[in-house]
Tab-separated table of C-alpha atoms in Angstrom:
chain	number	residue	atom	x	y	z
A	1	UNK	CA	-6.352	68.439	268.189
A	2	UNK	CA	-8.865	68.157	265.491
A	3	UNK	CA	-9.533	71.023	263.518
A	4	UNK	CA	-13.043	72.114	263.900
A	5	UNK	CA	-13.634	74.043	260.412
A	6	UNK	CA	-12.765	70.090	258.826
A	7	UNK	CA	-15.220	68.709	261.457
A	8	UNK	CA	-17.973	71.187	260.363
A	9	UNK	CA	-17.363	70.725	256.887
A	10	UNK	CA	-17.585	66.949	257.046
A	11	UNK	CA	-14.094	65.951	256.879
A	12	UNK	CA	-14.595	63.680	260.050
A	13	UNK	CA	-17.350	60.994	261.184
A	14	UNK	CA	-18.006	60.866	264.890
A	15	UNK	CA	-17.094	57.269	266.304
A	16	UNK	CA	-19.062	55.418	269.415
A	17	UNK	CA	-15.858	56.104	271.435
A	18	UNK	CA	-16.700	58.582	274.007
A	19	UNK	CA	-14.104	59.893	276.885
A	20	UNK	CA	-14.674	61.337	280.027
A	21	UNK	CA	-12.955	64.777	280.589
A	22	UNK	CA	-12.839	67.409	283.302
A	23	UNK	CA	-14.472	70.637	281.863
A	24	UNK	CA	-11.343	72.551	281.850
A	25	UNK	CA	-9.548	70.199	279.152
A	26	UNK	CA	-12.463	70.949	276.674
A	27	UNK	CA	-11.735	72.832	273.360
A	28	UNK	CA	-13.025	74.326	270.403
A	29	UNK	CA	-13.976	71.433	267.884
A	30	UNK	CA	-14.898	68.597	270.258
A	31	UNK	CA	-18.194	66.980	270.381
A	32	UNK	CA	-19.730	66.750	273.532
A	33	UNK	CA	-22.003	63.495	273.848
A	34	UNK	CA	-22.895	63.370	277.616
A	35	UNK	CA	-23.281	65.504	280.685
A	36	UNK	CA	-22.602	64.610	284.516
A	37	UNK	CA	-26.223	66.234	284.973
A	38	UNK	CA	-29.904	66.352	283.366
A	39	UNK	CA	-29.849	67.706	280.042
A	40	UNK	CA	-33.263	69.592	281.225
A	41	UNK	CA	-31.091	71.343	283.996
A	42	UNK	CA	-28.757	73.144	280.837
A	43	UNK	CA	-29.651	75.436	278.078
A	44	UNK	CA	-28.151	73.148	275.627
A	45	UNK	CA	-30.948	71.988	272.834
A	46	UNK	CA	-29.715	68.845	271.915
A	47	UNK	CA	-28.064	65.873	273.592
A	48	UNK	CA	-24.977	65.831	271.717
A	49	UNK	CA	-23.404	68.998	270.371
A	50	UNK	CA	-20.421	70.591	268.732
A	51	UNK	CA	-18.243	73.143	271.003
A	52	UNK	CA	-18.127	75.801	268.283
A	53	UNK	CA	-16.859	78.875	270.303
A	54	UNK	CA	-15.329	79.836	273.560
A	55	UNK	CA	-18.647	80.771	275.090
A	56	UNK	CA	-19.597	77.255	274.521
A	57	UNK	CA	-17.177	75.837	276.474
A	58	UNK	CA	-17.700	78.628	279.621
A	59	UNK	CA	-21.299	77.275	279.272
A	60	UNK	CA	-20.574	73.689	279.441
A	61	UNK	CA	-18.140	74.866	282.869
A	62	UNK	CA	-21.032	77.015	284.566
A	63	UNK	CA	-23.138	73.689	284.483
A	64	UNK	CA	-20.940	70.621	284.763
A	65	UNK	CA	-17.648	69.093	286.311
A	66	UNK	CA	-17.119	66.566	283.971
A	67	UNK	CA	-18.435	65.589	280.245
A	68	UNK	CA	-17.935	62.888	277.816
A	69	UNK	CA	-16.604	63.843	274.565
A	70	UNK	CA	-16.653	61.748	271.272
A	71	UNK	CA	-13.346	60.840	269.259
A	72	UNK	CA	-13.513	61.390	265.540
A	73	UNK	CA	-11.830	59.319	262.774
A	74	UNK	CA	-11.075	61.285	259.728
A	75	UNK	CA	-12.958	60.607	256.339
A	76	UNK	CA	-12.169	61.733	253.135
A	77	UNK	CA	-14.877	63.602	251.237
A	78	UNK	CA	-14.926	64.620	247.701
A	79	UNK	CA	-14.517	68.380	247.053
A	80	UNK	CA	-18.045	68.210	244.968
A	81	UNK	CA	-19.732	67.154	248.314
A	82	UNK	CA	-18.236	69.442	250.788
A	83	UNK	CA	-19.741	72.482	252.014
A	84	UNK	CA	-18.321	75.810	252.546
A	85	UNK	CA	-15.595	75.593	255.227
A	86	UNK	CA	-14.992	78.927	256.741
A	87	UNK	CA	-18.396	80.176	255.209
A	88	UNK	CA	-19.271	83.945	254.570
A	89	UNK	CA	-17.699	86.479	257.018
A	90	UNK	CA	-19.851	88.381	259.497
A	91	UNK	CA	-20.043	91.910	258.079
A	92	UNK	CA	-22.290	93.882	260.399
A	93	UNK	CA	-23.314	93.689	264.118
A	94	UNK	CA	-27.028	94.691	264.685
A	95	UNK	CA	-28.324	95.991	268.088
A	96	UNK	CA	-31.774	96.466	268.913
A	97	UNK	CA	-32.832	99.851	268.211
A	98	UNK	CA	-36.234	99.747	270.191
A	99	UNK	CA	-37.569	97.427	272.674
A	100	UNK	CA	-40.012	94.756	271.450
A	101	UNK	CA	-42.784	96.119	273.146
A	102	UNK	CA	-42.578	99.201	271.204
A	103	UNK	CA	-42.030	97.503	268.155
A	104	UNK	CA	-45.161	95.415	268.701
A	105	UNK	CA	-47.035	98.512	267.862
A	106	UNK	CA	-45.734	98.979	264.646
A	107	UNK	CA	-45.262	95.123	263.828
A	108	UNK	CA	-48.688	94.258	263.763
A	109	UNK	CA	-49.626	96.577	261.222
A	110	UNK	CA	-46.594	95.665	259.129
A	111	UNK	CA	-47.294	92.098	259.300
A	112	UNK	CA	-50.997	92.342	258.751
A	113	UNK	CA	-50.374	94.592	255.195
A	114	UNK	CA	-47.592	92.124	254.225
A	115	UNK	CA	-49.974	89.310	254.791
A	116	UNK	CA	-52.677	91.088	252.824
A	117	UNK	CA	-49.820	91.762	249.896
A	118	UNK	CA	-48.563	88.233	249.984
A	119	UNK	CA	-51.918	86.780	249.629
A	120	UNK	CA	-52.915	89.002	246.887
A	121	UNK	CA	-49.496	88.204	245.323
A	122	UNK	CA	-50.277	84.183	245.423
A	123	UNK	CA	-53.824	84.579	244.156
A	124	UNK	CA	-52.975	86.834	241.112
A	125	UNK	CA	-50.306	83.604	240.302
A	126	UNK	CA	-53.064	81.632	240.725
A	127	UNK	CA	-55.437	83.213	238.324
A	128	UNK	CA	-52.669	83.370	235.793
A	129	UNK	CA	-50.839	86.589	236.274
A	130	UNK	CA	-47.315	87.196	237.051
A	131	UNK	CA	-45.238	88.583	239.977
A	132	UNK	CA	-45.847	92.238	241.014
A	133	UNK	CA	-41.904	92.706	241.650
A	134	UNK	CA	-42.628	96.201	243.330
A	135	UNK	CA	-45.413	94.725	245.467
A	136	UNK	CA	-42.977	92.090	246.559
A	137	UNK	CA	-40.282	94.529	247.358
A	138	UNK	CA	-42.347	96.819	249.275
A	139	UNK	CA	-43.540	93.893	251.551
A	140	UNK	CA	-40.013	92.551	251.957
A	141	UNK	CA	-38.544	96.042	252.822
A	142	UNK	CA	-41.369	96.603	255.356
A	143	UNK	CA	-40.499	93.382	257.176
A	144	UNK	CA	-36.718	94.019	257.160
A	145	UNK	CA	-37.349	97.471	258.742
A	146	UNK	CA	-38.978	95.648	261.372
A	147	UNK	CA	-36.894	93.095	262.132
A	148	UNK	CA	-33.446	95.501	261.892
A	149	UNK	CA	-35.608	97.773	264.737
A	150	UNK	CA	-36.149	94.531	266.942
A	151	UNK	CA	-36.567	91.104	265.288
A	152	UNK	CA	-38.451	89.502	268.194
A	153	UNK	CA	-41.983	91.338	267.580
A	154	UNK	CA	-42.356	90.007	263.863
A	155	UNK	CA	-40.908	86.839	264.444
A	156	UNK	CA	-43.697	85.627	267.285
A	157	UNK	CA	-46.426	86.722	264.523
A	158	UNK	CA	-45.072	83.915	262.531
A	159	UNK	CA	-46.995	81.632	265.141
A	160	UNK	CA	-49.906	82.918	264.153
A	161	UNK	CA	-51.697	80.716	261.350
A	162	UNK	CA	-54.638	80.379	258.844
A	163	UNK	CA	-54.487	76.774	257.561
A	164	UNK	CA	-56.870	78.172	254.960
A	165	UNK	CA	-54.211	80.564	253.467
A	166	UNK	CA	-51.244	78.222	254.452
A	167	UNK	CA	-49.030	78.683	250.917
A	168	UNK	CA	-49.694	82.414	251.275
A	169	UNK	CA	-48.749	82.702	255.094
A	170	UNK	CA	-45.988	80.222	254.710
A	171	UNK	CA	-44.313	82.269	251.998
A	172	UNK	CA	-44.298	85.238	254.504
A	173	UNK	CA	-42.959	83.282	257.350
A	174	UNK	CA	-40.335	81.891	255.530
A	175	UNK	CA	-39.698	85.715	254.495
A	176	UNK	CA	-39.525	86.962	257.631
A	177	UNK	CA	-37.670	84.104	259.746
A	178	UNK	CA	-35.094	83.774	256.657
A	179	UNK	CA	-34.615	87.804	257.238
A	180	UNK	CA	-34.021	87.321	260.868
A	181	UNK	CA	-31.476	84.510	260.317
A	182	UNK	CA	-29.754	86.682	257.692
A	183	UNK	CA	-29.606	89.456	260.704
A	184	UNK	CA	-28.083	87.112	263.096
A	185	UNK	CA	-25.367	85.781	260.346
A	186	UNK	CA	-24.358	89.552	259.678
A	187	UNK	CA	-25.728	90.133	256.281
A	188	UNK	CA	-25.944	93.946	254.928
A	189	UNK	CA	-29.320	95.345	254.720
A	190	UNK	CA	-29.208	94.882	251.042
A	191	UNK	CA	-28.740	91.383	251.308
A	192	UNK	CA	-31.359	91.102	253.700
A	193	UNK	CA	-33.901	92.509	251.210
A	194	UNK	CA	-32.493	89.943	248.546
A	195	UNK	CA	-32.973	86.945	251.085
A	196	UNK	CA	-36.231	88.356	251.972
A	197	UNK	CA	-37.385	88.295	248.507
A	198	UNK	CA	-36.374	84.918	248.047
A	199	UNK	CA	-38.061	83.397	251.285
A	200	UNK	CA	-41.173	85.059	249.939
A	201	UNK	CA	-41.359	83.845	246.572
A	202	UNK	CA	-39.553	80.380	247.304
A	203	UNK	CA	-42.772	78.309	247.049
A	204	UNK	CA	-44.887	80.674	244.325
A	205	UNK	CA	-44.640	77.792	242.015
A	206	UNK	CA	-46.979	75.878	244.132
A	207	UNK	CA	-49.861	77.879	242.598
A	208	UNK	CA	-49.314	76.004	239.333
A	209	UNK	CA	-50.088	72.680	240.961
A	210	UNK	CA	-53.844	71.199	240.801
A	211	UNK	CA	-55.601	72.092	244.215
A	212	UNK	CA	-56.371	68.487	244.527
A	213	UNK	CA	-52.772	67.335	244.832
A	214	UNK	CA	-51.559	70.250	246.564
A	215	UNK	CA	-54.228	70.076	249.088
A	216	UNK	CA	-54.274	66.227	249.300
A	217	UNK	CA	-54.659	65.214	253.319
A	218	UNK	CA	-52.923	61.448	252.215
A	219	UNK	CA	-50.089	59.981	250.896
A	220	UNK	CA	-49.054	61.255	246.962
A	221	UNK	CA	-49.194	58.499	244.239
A	222	UNK	CA	-45.829	58.538	242.367
A	223	UNK	CA	-47.682	60.647	239.580
A	224	UNK	CA	-48.785	63.156	242.223
A	225	UNK	CA	-45.497	63.290	243.573
A	226	UNK	CA	-44.024	63.960	240.523
A	227	UNK	CA	-46.886	67.147	240.204
A	228	UNK	CA	-45.955	68.329	243.319
A	229	UNK	CA	-42.137	68.131	243.083
A	230	UNK	CA	-42.593	70.070	239.414
A	231	UNK	CA	-43.584	73.357	241.808
A	232	UNK	CA	-39.660	74.095	241.482
A	233	UNK	CA	-39.472	74.284	237.800
A	234	UNK	CA	-43.007	76.422	237.580
A	235	UNK	CA	-41.280	78.668	240.405
A	236	UNK	CA	-38.367	79.328	238.425
A	237	UNK	CA	-40.175	79.637	234.745
A	238	UNK	CA	-42.569	82.325	236.375
A	239	UNK	CA	-39.907	84.244	238.091
A	240	UNK	CA	-38.164	84.302	235.007
A	241	UNK	CA	-41.094	85.529	232.996
A	242	UNK	CA	-41.471	88.412	235.539
A	243	UNK	CA	-39.707	91.541	235.123
A	244	UNK	CA	-37.364	92.824	237.449
A	245	UNK	CA	-37.051	89.622	239.637
A	246	UNK	CA	-33.815	89.090	241.274
A	247	UNK	CA	-31.803	86.381	239.579
A	248	UNK	CA	-31.009	84.994	243.462
A	249	UNK	CA	-34.997	84.224	243.710
A	250	UNK	CA	-35.037	82.419	240.559
A	251	UNK	CA	-32.291	80.243	241.845
A	252	UNK	CA	-33.850	79.836	245.159
A	253	UNK	CA	-37.334	78.772	243.637
A	254	UNK	CA	-35.414	76.014	241.367
A	255	UNK	CA	-32.946	75.248	244.171
A	256	UNK	CA	-34.227	75.072	247.552
A	257	UNK	CA	-35.120	71.397	247.810
A	258	UNK	CA	-31.623	70.462	246.576
A	259	UNK	CA	-29.831	68.461	249.315
A	260	UNK	CA	-26.032	68.914	250.653
A	261	UNK	CA	-25.756	65.326	250.002
A	262	UNK	CA	-27.012	65.039	246.335
A	263	UNK	CA	-30.494	63.424	247.309
A	264	UNK	CA	-32.613	66.389	246.565
A	265	UNK	CA	-34.513	67.665	243.357
A	266	UNK	CA	-34.753	68.657	240.594
A	267	UNK	CA	-31.044	68.229	239.629
A	268	UNK	CA	-29.527	66.437	242.689
A	269	UNK	CA	-26.957	68.929	243.157
A	270	UNK	CA	-24.461	68.186	245.581
A	271	UNK	CA	-23.245	70.896	248.265
A	272	UNK	CA	-20.924	72.577	246.128
A	273	UNK	CA	-23.663	73.458	243.595
A	274	UNK	CA	-26.042	74.765	245.935
A	275	UNK	CA	-25.820	78.513	246.393
A	276	UNK	CA	-25.806	79.908	249.926
A	277	UNK	CA	-29.259	81.621	249.445
A	278	UNK	CA	-30.718	78.382	248.748
A	279	UNK	CA	-29.075	76.611	251.597
A	280	UNK	CA	-30.519	79.334	254.027
A	281	UNK	CA	-34.181	79.080	252.709
A	282	UNK	CA	-34.129	75.256	252.582
A	283	UNK	CA	-33.465	75.268	256.371
A	284	UNK	CA	-35.615	78.130	256.853
A	285	UNK	CA	-38.807	76.346	255.131
A	286	UNK	CA	-38.627	73.077	256.505
A	287	UNK	CA	-38.754	74.701	260.087
A	288	UNK	CA	-41.566	76.654	259.275
A	289	UNK	CA	-43.590	73.916	257.449
A	290	UNK	CA	-42.670	71.482	260.625
A	291	UNK	CA	-43.984	73.613	263.170
A	292	UNK	CA	-47.565	74.142	260.904
A	293	UNK	CA	-50.511	72.100	260.761
A	294	UNK	CA	-50.781	70.961	257.042
A	295	UNK	CA	-53.247	68.985	255.040
A	296	UNK	CA	-50.957	65.713	255.248
A	297	UNK	CA	-49.183	66.430	259.018
A	298	UNK	CA	-50.099	67.929	262.020
A	299	UNK	CA	-47.508	70.783	263.479
A	300	UNK	CA	-44.824	69.571	265.611
A	301	UNK	CA	-42.932	71.552	268.495
A	302	UNK	CA	-40.566	73.998	267.865
A	303	UNK	CA	-37.898	71.738	269.486
A	304	UNK	CA	-38.535	68.786	267.757
A	305	UNK	CA	-38.193	70.419	264.582
A	306	UNK	CA	-35.299	71.667	265.743
A	307	UNK	CA	-34.172	68.314	266.419
A	308	UNK	CA	-34.467	67.003	263.083
A	309	UNK	CA	-32.431	70.041	261.560
A	310	UNK	CA	-29.947	69.105	263.841
A	311	UNK	CA	-30.197	65.342	262.949
A	312	UNK	CA	-30.115	65.969	259.193
A	313	UNK	CA	-27.116	68.570	259.193
A	314	UNK	CA	-24.673	67.553	256.549
A	315	UNK	CA	-26.756	65.717	254.685
A	316	UNK	CA	-30.062	67.672	253.949
A	317	UNK	CA	-28.941	70.565	255.329
A	318	UNK	CA	-25.535	72.603	255.118
A	319	UNK	CA	-24.429	71.956	258.649
A	320	UNK	CA	-22.608	75.319	259.831
A	321	UNK	CA	-25.766	77.141	258.849
A	322	UNK	CA	-28.089	74.380	260.313
A	323	UNK	CA	-26.192	74.830	263.655
A	324	UNK	CA	-26.577	78.644	263.268
A	325	UNK	CA	-30.359	78.749	262.803
A	326	UNK	CA	-30.715	76.195	265.810
A	327	UNK	CA	-28.701	79.413	267.693
A	328	UNK	CA	-30.861	82.125	266.194
A	329	UNK	CA	-34.327	80.289	266.827
A	330	UNK	CA	-33.212	79.707	270.700
A	331	UNK	CA	-34.323	77.151	272.854
A	332	UNK	CA	-38.019	78.753	273.522
A	333	UNK	CA	-38.818	81.585	271.664
A	334	UNK	CA	-41.439	84.174	272.852
A	335	UNK	CA	-45.107	82.426	271.963
A	336	UNK	CA	-44.058	78.844	272.547
A	337	UNK	CA	-46.398	77.116	274.380
A	338	UNK	CA	-44.260	74.437	276.929
A	339	UNK	CA	-45.026	71.859	279.516
A	340	UNK	CA	-43.015	71.979	282.548
A	341	UNK	CA	-41.860	68.844	284.743
A	342	UNK	CA	-44.705	69.253	287.438
A	343	UNK	CA	-47.183	69.224	284.206
A	344	UNK	CA	-48.438	72.653	284.195
A	345	UNK	CA	-48.589	74.374	280.971
A	346	UNK	CA	-47.781	77.728	280.028
A	347	UNK	CA	-46.897	80.165	277.624
A	348	UNK	CA	-43.203	81.709	276.819
A	349	UNK	CA	-43.693	85.657	277.606
A	350	UNK	CA	-39.922	86.652	277.314
A	351	UNK	CA	-36.727	84.767	276.612
A	352	UNK	CA	-33.454	84.692	278.902
A	353	UNK	CA	-30.129	85.684	277.231
A	354	UNK	CA	-28.220	84.557	280.209
A	355	UNK	CA	-30.136	81.182	281.075
A	356	UNK	CA	-31.830	80.153	277.656
A	357	UNK	CA	-33.465	77.209	279.243
A	358	UNK	CA	-35.266	79.378	282.085
A	359	UNK	CA	-37.465	81.862	280.278
A	360	UNK	CA	-40.545	83.722	281.950
A	361	UNK	CA	-43.747	82.019	281.581
A	362	UNK	CA	-47.317	83.015	281.955
A	363	UNK	CA	-48.960	79.455	283.538
A	364	UNK	CA	-52.122	78.710	282.079
A	365	UNK	CA	-53.018	74.737	282.570
A	366	UNK	CA	-52.463	72.202	284.924
A	367	UNK	CA	-52.375	69.223	282.344
A	368	UNK	CA	-55.871	69.800	280.457
A	369	UNK	CA	-57.568	71.578	283.340
A	370	UNK	CA	-57.295	75.438	283.083
A	371	UNK	CA	-55.782	77.379	286.121
A	372	UNK	CA	-58.182	79.555	288.469
A	373	UNK	CA	-55.626	82.396	288.131
A	374	UNK	CA	-53.050	82.920	285.551
A	375	UNK	CA	-49.687	83.394	286.788
A	376	UNK	CA	-46.176	84.748	285.577
A	377	UNK	CA	-43.384	83.162	286.680
A	378	UNK	CA	-39.597	83.606	285.852
A	379	UNK	CA	-37.610	80.255	285.641
A	380	UNK	CA	-34.623	81.801	285.938
A	381	UNK	CA	-35.406	81.571	290.034
A	382	UNK	CA	-34.581	78.105	289.538
A	383	UNK	CA	-30.695	78.982	289.492
A	384	UNK	CA	-31.521	81.292	292.397
A	385	UNK	CA	-33.023	78.231	294.579
A	386	UNK	CA	-36.289	80.202	295.005
A	387	UNK	CA	-38.151	77.684	292.554
A	388	UNK	CA	-37.779	73.863	292.654
A	389	UNK	CA	-36.051	71.932	289.586
A	390	UNK	CA	-39.887	70.537	289.132
A	391	UNK	CA	-40.531	73.751	286.978
A	392	UNK	CA	-37.989	72.830	284.351
A	393	UNK	CA	-39.177	72.753	280.945
A	394	UNK	CA	-40.076	69.336	279.684
A	395	UNK	CA	-41.018	70.256	276.326
A	396	UNK	CA	-42.808	72.439	273.898
A	397	UNK	CA	-46.011	72.042	271.937
A	398	UNK	CA	-47.517	73.145	269.052
A	399	UNK	CA	-49.972	76.256	269.061
A	400	UNK	CA	-53.158	75.392	269.771
A	401	UNK	CA	-52.528	72.526	272.364
A	402	UNK	CA	-54.580	72.575	275.422
A	403	UNK	CA	-56.769	75.051	273.477
A	404	UNK	CA	-53.961	77.460	274.012
A	405	UNK	CA	-53.688	79.523	270.660
A	406	UNK	CA	-51.082	82.518	270.709
A	407	UNK	CA	-53.437	84.700	268.649
A	408	UNK	CA	-56.197	84.844	271.661
A	409	UNK	CA	-53.654	86.288	273.846
A	410	UNK	CA	-52.259	88.801	271.181
A	411	UNK	CA	-56.011	90.010	270.639
A	412	UNK	CA	-56.051	90.541	274.511
A	413	UNK	CA	-53.379	93.000	274.051
A	414	UNK	CA	-50.286	90.194	275.446
A	415	UNK	CA	-46.888	91.525	274.427
A	416	UNK	CA	-44.366	88.905	273.896
A	417	UNK	CA	-40.766	89.978	274.355
A	418	UNK	CA	-37.250	88.534	273.054
């Protein structure tokens, strides 16, 4: 049987050959390439996935009788190109201390203050100052405290965007997303604070990039690209010049655009030379950037961003961490705008731990036309036979699609639950 640790580390390549097998014969380490039913009817995000645990196998058994698995062939990978086979051991198991609804009351205040402090930090750097390490650490600490109580409240607030302050809000979002991901990985509270600081400060070097280059809507020239890519060097230098900044933050600012296959910048490091924190921030940075409106590209849906991360696992991103990140984000996070198969448009109110593809949704539109009356439906009723499969989610859309903005619903007092 194939050793899953080697598959994840890149020792094996999937061939195009696939074999139909009963679900009772599935084993951890197999790659499922096809199901005996529509993918939309299952909680699997990717059309093709590795079975990482017995829980994955049990979920397949719940939905299918047969699946097709891809055979694998051995391939030698030099040591310097390998990722971590085992990965860090989970050290801490967290439980939510309070409900998402109760945490919302505190999280909004945390988010507003963190956003204010992050903008001040970025503006100070833009004006030639150095990093206020105490303020940065205080910002991160407040985010860690909220996420340890219940991550869902602060996570959906990362969907609230202001394009005029993109860099500052991106830095804060990466901080929040990284802390939540670290919690999912079982990091200690001290590690979460260090990781959050790395996320908050990873892009500070962009404040040394000329605004006409940083905010250019079109394609960059070769000269402009060299200026833009130098933000990692500026970031390293800024952090080195700022008293008390953790070495990990300096490393991440310098290395978060390195790639596992050695095709990143500035040093073209291969996987063995890239730190764990840099690998994490690389994934989170890409995810938040892709799901936001940028001056040169519109936002893409959450599911599409996760599919890109999945596709680029093992080349751009650390494979083990990419798969873990996809699991931590989930199929349809609260605050996601979704389109159902019947054309109805809605907003995800609450996730479903058992049926990840069947959340609670508030229906708002039929296509581009607003409904006369908003209605909340529980898509888990599909499993009970009380809703038709036409209510399955077809796709997700970026914030603002069909005139639907998460911020407006938050202003009305709507609370999203994880």
